[in-house]
Structures are given as structure tokens and as C-alpha cells.
Amino acid sequence: ANEVDHVFWKRFRQTCDAAKKDFYILGEIWHSSQSWLQGDEFHAVMNYAYTDAILDYFVKKRIPVTKMMAEINNQMMLYRDQTNQMQFNILDSHDTPRLLTETKEDKDLAKQVQAFTYIQPGVPCLYYGDEIGLTGGMDPDCRKCMVWEKEKQDQDLLKFTQDLIAVRRKEQKILSEGSTHWVQVSEVSGVIIYERLYGGNVLRGAFNTGIYPATIELVGETLLDNLATLGEQTANLQPKGFILMKG
């Protein structure tokens, strides 16, 4: 999109707005995109820098958790709140290896990183086939045909994806407009506790990215979890596990 003149995109936006007020105009730009996100061109861009930070920490282990937090905060500061609410958060695509391939087919890790991404500001994107366990390396392998035969699909992963999307839809007000708060980020234990807050409501995610089990304080209602043993007030969270809660 950055190879096309700004004048064209401004006119394109005007034409789209005149035809339909709720168009979602998405641009693919690989670098900082403030010039295209001033309210008169795109609604959002593919948020590569944001999700690359998530992948680099959770999956590729290239950066420490504090670096991931700094990168995410930096990306949030680049744009208006209204823009951050519209950004397109993508973990894999037709141009990258699939998430399950990046996790070396570790489905618990894939579930954890998806859960973390789905409670971030912005619009989470699900690449076709990820929900049923499709794998694939770089293009063209990541563009392989969809598996339609139910007996060849991972039904557990499909159910998890449906449940995660249901949380996103049910809690869309908090997750669309709520502020963000890093409650705990530990390089020692690997525990991340991250909150979204809106109108007195809190949605909290706890993630164990370490190598040992962790004890997590439970808050309110448990919305979704994996690799967690829930007690009355605390939970035992295994490595690669997570809990989403609403207080």
C-alpha cells in the first residue's frame, strides 16, 4: 500500500465513505504507518511489529519478556486509541510459516499465544486452517488447501478456537475499548498477568511462559483456561498454560 500515492488513498477513502460508512480499509505496510492512519486514508494496517514482538517472545524465544512489553507499549504509543482499536493483529498469513509450524506443532503453546493475542487491543485475525491444526512452512507451503474432511481435522483445537472467539465476542466492549495494564511481568518465573479495564470491569489474563508450574490468584469468573488446575482462590498453572478471568 505504501507504493501508492497518498492522494489516491485519500480519494479512495472518500469514495468508500460516501458509499458505506462502515467500510474497513486495511493496508499492508511493513514499517511505521502514521502517515496512512490520520483518519483520512486507512482504518488500520497489518500490525506486524506488534504481533512480531509477541511471536519473538512466546514462540521464537528471541527476546526477553520485558523487551516484548516495551515493544508492545511502543507500538501503542505510535497511534491514537481509536487507531489501536482497529489494528489488524495477525500471527501468521499467506506470506509466513503457519503458527503451528512455528511452535513445532506444540498445540498448548499455540493456544497460549493465541489467547494472549486475542485479549490485545485491535482486531485479531485467524488464518484459515489454523483452527483445525493446519501446518505449513514458508510460501507456498503456508498456502496449502484447506482440510475439509472432519476426521482429518483437530476437533479439540477447533473447539478451543470457537471458545476463544466466543470470549472475544462476549467481552467485546472491554477488549475493543478498554485500557491496558501490565499487572505482573516476571523474567524469573515467566508469569505474565495482563489486564483490560473498561467501565469498572476487568478482564485479566494470566500466562505461564516459564519452565515451572506457578500459583495464580483467581479473580472473578474464569472465562477460558488451558493447563490450569483451578482451586477456590488460586490455580496451579502449568508451563504454556493460561487463564482468562473477568472480575
CSV table of C-alpha atoms in Angstrom, one decimal:
chain,number,residue,atom,x,y,z
A,1,ALA,CA,0.0,0.0,0.0
A,2,ASN,CA,2.9,2.4,0.6
A,3,GLU,CA,3.8,2.1,-3.1
A,4,VAL,CA,0.6,4.1,-4.0
A,5,ASP,CA,0.4,7.9,-3.6
A,6,HIS,CA,-1.3,9.3,-0.6
A,7,VAL,CA,-3.6,11.4,-2.8
A,8,PHE,CA,-5.1,8.2,-4.3
A,9,TRP,CA,-5.8,6.7,-0.9
A,10,LYS,CA,-7.4,9.9,0.4
A,11,ARG,CA,-9.8,9.9,-2.6
A,12,PHE,CA,-10.3,6.1,-2.2
A,13,ARG,CA,-11.4,6.7,1.4
A,14,GLN,CA,-13.7,9.5,0.4
A,15,THR,CA,-15.3,7.3,-2.2
A,16,CYS,CA,-15.7,4.4,0.2
A,17,ASP,CA,-17.1,6.6,3.0
A,18,ALA,CA,-19.7,8.0,0.6
A,19,ALA,CA,-20.8,4.5,-0.4
A,20,LYS,CA,-20.8,2.9,3.0
A,21,LYS,CA,-19.9,4.3,6.4
A,22,ASP,CA,-18.7,1.1,8.0
A,23,PHE,CA,-16.1,0.0,5.4
A,24,TYR,CA,-12.9,-1.4,7.0
A,25,ILE,CA,-10.0,-0.2,4.9
A,26,LEU,CA,-6.9,-2.3,5.6
A,27,GLY,CA,-3.4,-1.5,4.3
A,28,GLU,CA,-0.3,-3.7,4.2
A,29,ILE,CA,2.7,-1.6,5.3
A,30,TRP,CA,5.7,-3.2,6.8
A,31,HIS,CA,7.0,-0.2,8.7
A,32,SER,CA,5.7,2.6,10.9
A,33,SER,CA,2.4,3.7,9.4
A,34,GLN,CA,1.3,7.0,11.0
A,35,SER,CA,1.1,8.8,7.6
A,36,TRP,CA,-1.7,6.4,6.5
A,37,LEU,CA,-3.6,6.4,9.8
A,38,GLN,CA,-4.6,10.0,10.2
A,39,GLY,CA,-8.3,9.3,9.7
A,40,ASP,CA,-8.4,10.1,6.0
A,41,GLU,CA,-6.9,7.0,4.4
A,42,PHE,CA,-6.8,3.6,6.1
A,43,HIS,CA,-8.7,2.4,9.2
A,44,ALA,CA,-5.8,0.1,10.0
A,45,VAL,CA,-2.7,-1.7,8.8
A,46,MET,CA,-1.5,-5.2,9.3
A,47,ASN,CA,0.1,-4.8,12.7
A,48,TYR,CA,3.3,-6.8,12.1
A,49,ALA,CA,5.5,-5.0,14.6
A,50,TYR,CA,3.0,-5.7,17.4
A,51,THR,CA,2.5,-9.4,16.7
A,52,ASP,CA,6.2,-9.9,15.8
A,53,ALA,CA,7.0,-8.9,19.4
A,54,ILE,CA,4.5,-11.5,20.7
A,55,LEU,CA,5.9,-14.2,18.5
A,56,ASP,CA,9.5,-13.3,19.2
A,57,TYR,CA,8.9,-13.8,22.9
A,58,PHE,CA,6.3,-16.6,23.2
A,59,VAL,CA,7.3,-18.8,20.3
A,60,LYS,CA,10.7,-17.9,18.9
A,61,LYS,CA,12.3,-17.1,22.3
A,62,ARG,CA,14.4,-14.3,20.7
A,63,ILE,CA,13.7,-11.6,23.2
A,64,PRO,CA,13.0,-11.4,27.0
A,65,VAL,CA,9.6,-10.6,28.3
A,66,THR,CA,10.5,-7.1,29.2
A,67,LYS,CA,11.5,-6.4,25.6
A,68,MET,CA,8.2,-7.7,24.4
A,69,MET,CA,6.4,-5.5,26.8
A,70,ALA,CA,8.4,-2.5,25.7
A,71,GLU,CA,7.8,-3.2,22.0
A,72,ILE,CA,4.1,-3.6,22.5
A,73,ASN,CA,3.9,-0.3,24.6
A,74,ASN,CA,5.9,1.5,21.9
A,75,GLN,CA,3.5,0.4,19.2
A,76,MET,CA,0.6,1.5,21.3
A,77,MET,CA,2.2,5.0,21.7
A,78,LEU,CA,2.6,5.4,17.9
A,79,TYR,CA,-1.1,5.7,17.2
A,80,ARG,CA,-4.3,7.2,18.6
A,81,ASP,CA,-6.5,4.9,20.8
A,82,GLN,CA,-9.1,4.8,18.0
A,83,THR,CA,-6.5,3.5,15.6
A,84,ASN,CA,-5.1,0.9,18.0
A,85,GLN,CA,-8.7,-0.4,18.4
A,86,MET,CA,-8.8,-1.1,14.7
A,87,GLN,CA,-5.3,-2.5,14.1
A,88,PHE,CA,-5.1,-5.9,12.3
A,89,ASN,CA,-3.3,-8.4,14.6
A,90,ILE,CA,-2.1,-11.4,12.6
A,91,LEU,CA,0.1,-14.2,13.9
A,92,ASP,CA,0.5,-16.0,10.5
A,93,SER,CA,-0.5,-15.5,6.9
A,94,HIS,CA,0.0,-16.4,3.3
A,95,ASP,CA,3.5,-14.9,3.5
A,96,THR,CA,4.7,-16.6,6.7
A,97,PRO,CA,5.0,-20.0,8.2
A,98,ARG,CA,1.9,-21.1,10.0
A,99,LEU,CA,1.6,-20.7,13.7
A,100,LEU,CA,1.5,-24.4,14.4
A,101,THR,CA,4.7,-24.9,12.4
A,102,GLU,CA,6.4,-22.1,14.2
A,103,THR,CA,5.5,-23.7,17.5
A,104,LYS,CA,6.9,-27.1,16.2
A,105,GLU,CA,3.3,-28.4,16.4
A,106,ASP,CA,3.1,-27.6,20.2
A,107,LYS,CA,-0.6,-27.0,20.4
A,108,ASP,CA,-0.5,-25.9,24.0
A,109,LEU,CA,1.9,-23.1,23.1
A,110,ALA,CA,-0.2,-22.2,20.1
A,111,LYS,CA,-3.2,-21.9,22.3
A,112,GLN,CA,-1.3,-19.7,24.8
A,113,VAL,CA,-0.1,-17.3,22.2
A,114,GLN,CA,-3.5,-17.1,20.6
A,115,ALA,CA,-5.2,-16.4,23.9
A,116,PHE,CA,-2.7,-13.6,24.6
A,117,THR,CA,-3.2,-12.1,21.2
A,118,TYR,CA,-7.0,-12.2,21.4
A,119,ILE,CA,-7.1,-10.0,24.5
A,120,GLN,CA,-4.9,-7.3,22.9
A,121,PRO,CA,-6.3,-4.1,21.5
A,122,GLY,CA,-7.1,-4.4,17.8
A,123,VAL,CA,-8.7,-6.9,15.5
A,124,PRO,CA,-7.4,-10.5,15.9
A,125,CYS,CA,-7.1,-12.4,12.6
A,126,LEU,CA,-7.4,-16.1,12.2
A,127,TYR,CA,-5.7,-17.5,9.2
A,128,TYR,CA,-7.7,-20.2,7.5
A,129,GLY,CA,-6.9,-23.7,8.7
A,130,ASP,CA,-5.2,-22.7,12.0
A,131,GLU,CA,-8.4,-23.6,13.8
A,132,ILE,CA,-8.2,-27.3,12.7
A,133,GLY,CA,-4.4,-27.7,13.0
A,134,LEU,CA,-3.2,-27.0,9.5
A,135,THR,CA,0.6,-26.7,9.3
A,136,GLY,CA,2.9,-25.2,6.7
A,137,GLY,CA,6.3,-23.6,6.2
A,138,MET,CA,7.0,-20.6,4.0
A,139,ASP,CA,5.1,-19.8,0.8
A,140,PRO,CA,3.9,-21.9,-0.9
A,141,ASP,CA,3.5,-24.5,1.9
A,142,CYS,CA,1.6,-22.0,4.1
A,143,ARG,CA,-1.0,-21.7,1.2
A,144,LYS,CA,-1.9,-25.3,1.1
A,145,CYS,CA,-5.5,-26.4,0.5
A,146,MET,CA,-7.9,-26.4,3.4
A,147,VAL,CA,-8.6,-29.8,5.0
A,148,TRP,CA,-12.4,-30.2,4.9
A,149,GLU,CA,-12.7,-33.8,6.0
A,150,LYS,CA,-13.9,-33.7,9.6
A,151,GLU,CA,-12.0,-36.9,10.5
A,152,LYS,CA,-8.7,-35.2,9.5
A,153,GLN,CA,-9.3,-32.1,11.5
A,154,ASP,CA,-8.2,-31.5,15.1
A,155,GLN,CA,-11.5,-31.2,16.8
A,156,ASP,CA,-10.0,-30.2,20.2
A,157,LEU,CA,-8.2,-27.3,18.6
A,158,LEU,CA,-11.4,-26.3,16.7
A,159,LYS,CA,-13.4,-26.3,19.9
A,160,PHE,CA,-10.7,-24.2,21.6
A,161,THR,CA,-10.7,-21.7,18.8
A,162,GLN,CA,-14.5,-21.4,18.9
A,163,ASP,CA,-14.4,-20.9,22.7
A,164,LEU,CA,-11.7,-18.2,22.4
A,165,ILE,CA,-13.7,-16.4,19.7
A,166,ALA,CA,-16.8,-16.6,21.9
A,167,VAL,CA,-14.9,-14.9,24.7
A,168,ARG,CA,-13.8,-12.2,22.3
A,169,ARG,CA,-17.3,-11.6,21.1
A,170,LYS,CA,-18.9,-11.7,24.6
A,171,GLU,CA,-16.4,-9.3,26.1
A,172,GLN,CA,-16.0,-7.1,23.0
A,173,LYS,CA,-16.7,-3.8,24.9
A,174,ILE,CA,-13.7,-4.3,27.3
A,175,LEU,CA,-11.5,-5.8,24.6
A,176,SER,CA,-12.3,-3.2,22.0
A,177,GLU,CA,-12.2,-0.1,24.1
A,178,GLY,CA,-10.6,-1.0,27.4
A,179,SER,CA,-7.3,0.4,28.7
A,180,THR,CA,-4.3,-2.0,29.1
A,181,HIS,CA,-2.4,-2.7,32.3
A,182,TRP,CA,0.6,-5.0,32.9
A,183,VAL,CA,0.0,-6.3,36.4
A,184,GLN,CA,3.0,-8.6,36.5
A,185,VAL,CA,5.8,-9.4,34.2
A,186,SER,CA,8.5,-11.7,35.6
A,187,GLU,CA,11.7,-12.7,33.8
A,188,VAL,CA,12.3,-15.1,36.7
A,189,SER,CA,9.0,-17.1,36.8
A,190,GLY,CA,7.9,-16.3,33.3
A,191,VAL,CA,4.4,-15.3,34.7
A,192,ILE,CA,2.6,-12.6,32.8
A,193,ILE,CA,-0.6,-11.0,34.2
A,194,TYR,CA,-2.2,-8.6,31.8
A,195,GLU,CA,-5.5,-6.7,32.2
A,196,ARG,CA,-8.0,-4.8,30.1
A,197,LEU,CA,-10.2,-2.3,32.0
A,198,TYR,CA,-13.4,-0.6,31.0
A,199,GLY,CA,-16.2,1.0,33.0
A,200,GLY,CA,-15.3,-0.7,36.2
A,201,ASN,CA,-15.0,-4.1,34.6
A,202,VAL,CA,-11.7,-6.0,34.4
A,203,LEU,CA,-10.7,-8.8,32.1
A,204,ARG,CA,-7.4,-10.5,33.3
A,205,GLY,CA,-5.2,-12.9,31.6
A,206,ALA,CA,-2.6,-15.0,33.4
A,207,PHE,CA,0.1,-16.7,31.3
A,208,ASN,CA,2.9,-19.1,32.4
A,209,THR,CA,5.7,-18.8,29.9
A,210,GLY,CA,8.2,-20.2,32.4
A,211,ILE,CA,9.5,-23.8,32.9
A,212,TYR,CA,7.9,-24.5,36.3
A,213,PRO,CA,4.3,-24.5,37.5
A,214,ALA,CA,3.0,-21.3,39.0
A,215,THR,CA,0.3,-20.4,41.5
A,216,ILE,CA,-2.1,-17.8,40.2
A,217,GLU,CA,-4.7,-15.8,42.2
A,218,LEU,CA,-8.1,-16.3,40.7
A,219,VAL,CA,-10.3,-13.2,40.1
A,220,GLY,CA,-14.0,-13.4,39.5
A,221,GLU,CA,-15.3,-15.7,36.8
A,222,THR,CA,-13.0,-18.0,34.8
A,223,LEU,CA,-13.8,-17.5,31.1
A,224,LEU,CA,-11.3,-19.9,29.5
A,225,ASP,CA,-8.2,-21.8,30.5
A,226,ASN,CA,-5.7,-24.4,29.4
A,227,LEU,CA,-3.2,-26.4,31.5
A,228,ALA,CA,-4.7,-25.0,34.7
A,229,THR,CA,-6.0,-26.7,37.9
A,230,LEU,CA,-8.5,-24.4,39.4
A,231,GLY,CA,-9.0,-24.2,43.2
A,232,GLU,CA,-11.3,-21.9,45.2
A,233,GLN,CA,-9.0,-18.9,45.3
A,234,THR,CA,-5.9,-19.9,43.4
A,235,ALA,CA,-4.9,-22.0,40.4
A,236,ASN,CA,-1.9,-24.1,39.6
A,237,LEU,CA,-0.8,-23.1,36.1
A,238,GLN,CA,1.5,-25.4,34.2
A,239,PRO,CA,4.1,-24.1,31.7
A,240,LYS,CA,2.4,-22.9,28.5
A,241,GLY,CA,-0.9,-22.6,30.4
A,242,PHE,CA,-3.2,-19.6,30.7
A,243,ILE,CA,-6.3,-18.5,32.4
A,244,LEU,CA,-8.7,-15.7,31.2
A,245,MET,CA,-10.8,-14.2,34.0
A,246,LYS,CA,-13.4,-11.5,34.4
A,247,GLY,CA,-13.6,-9.6,37.7
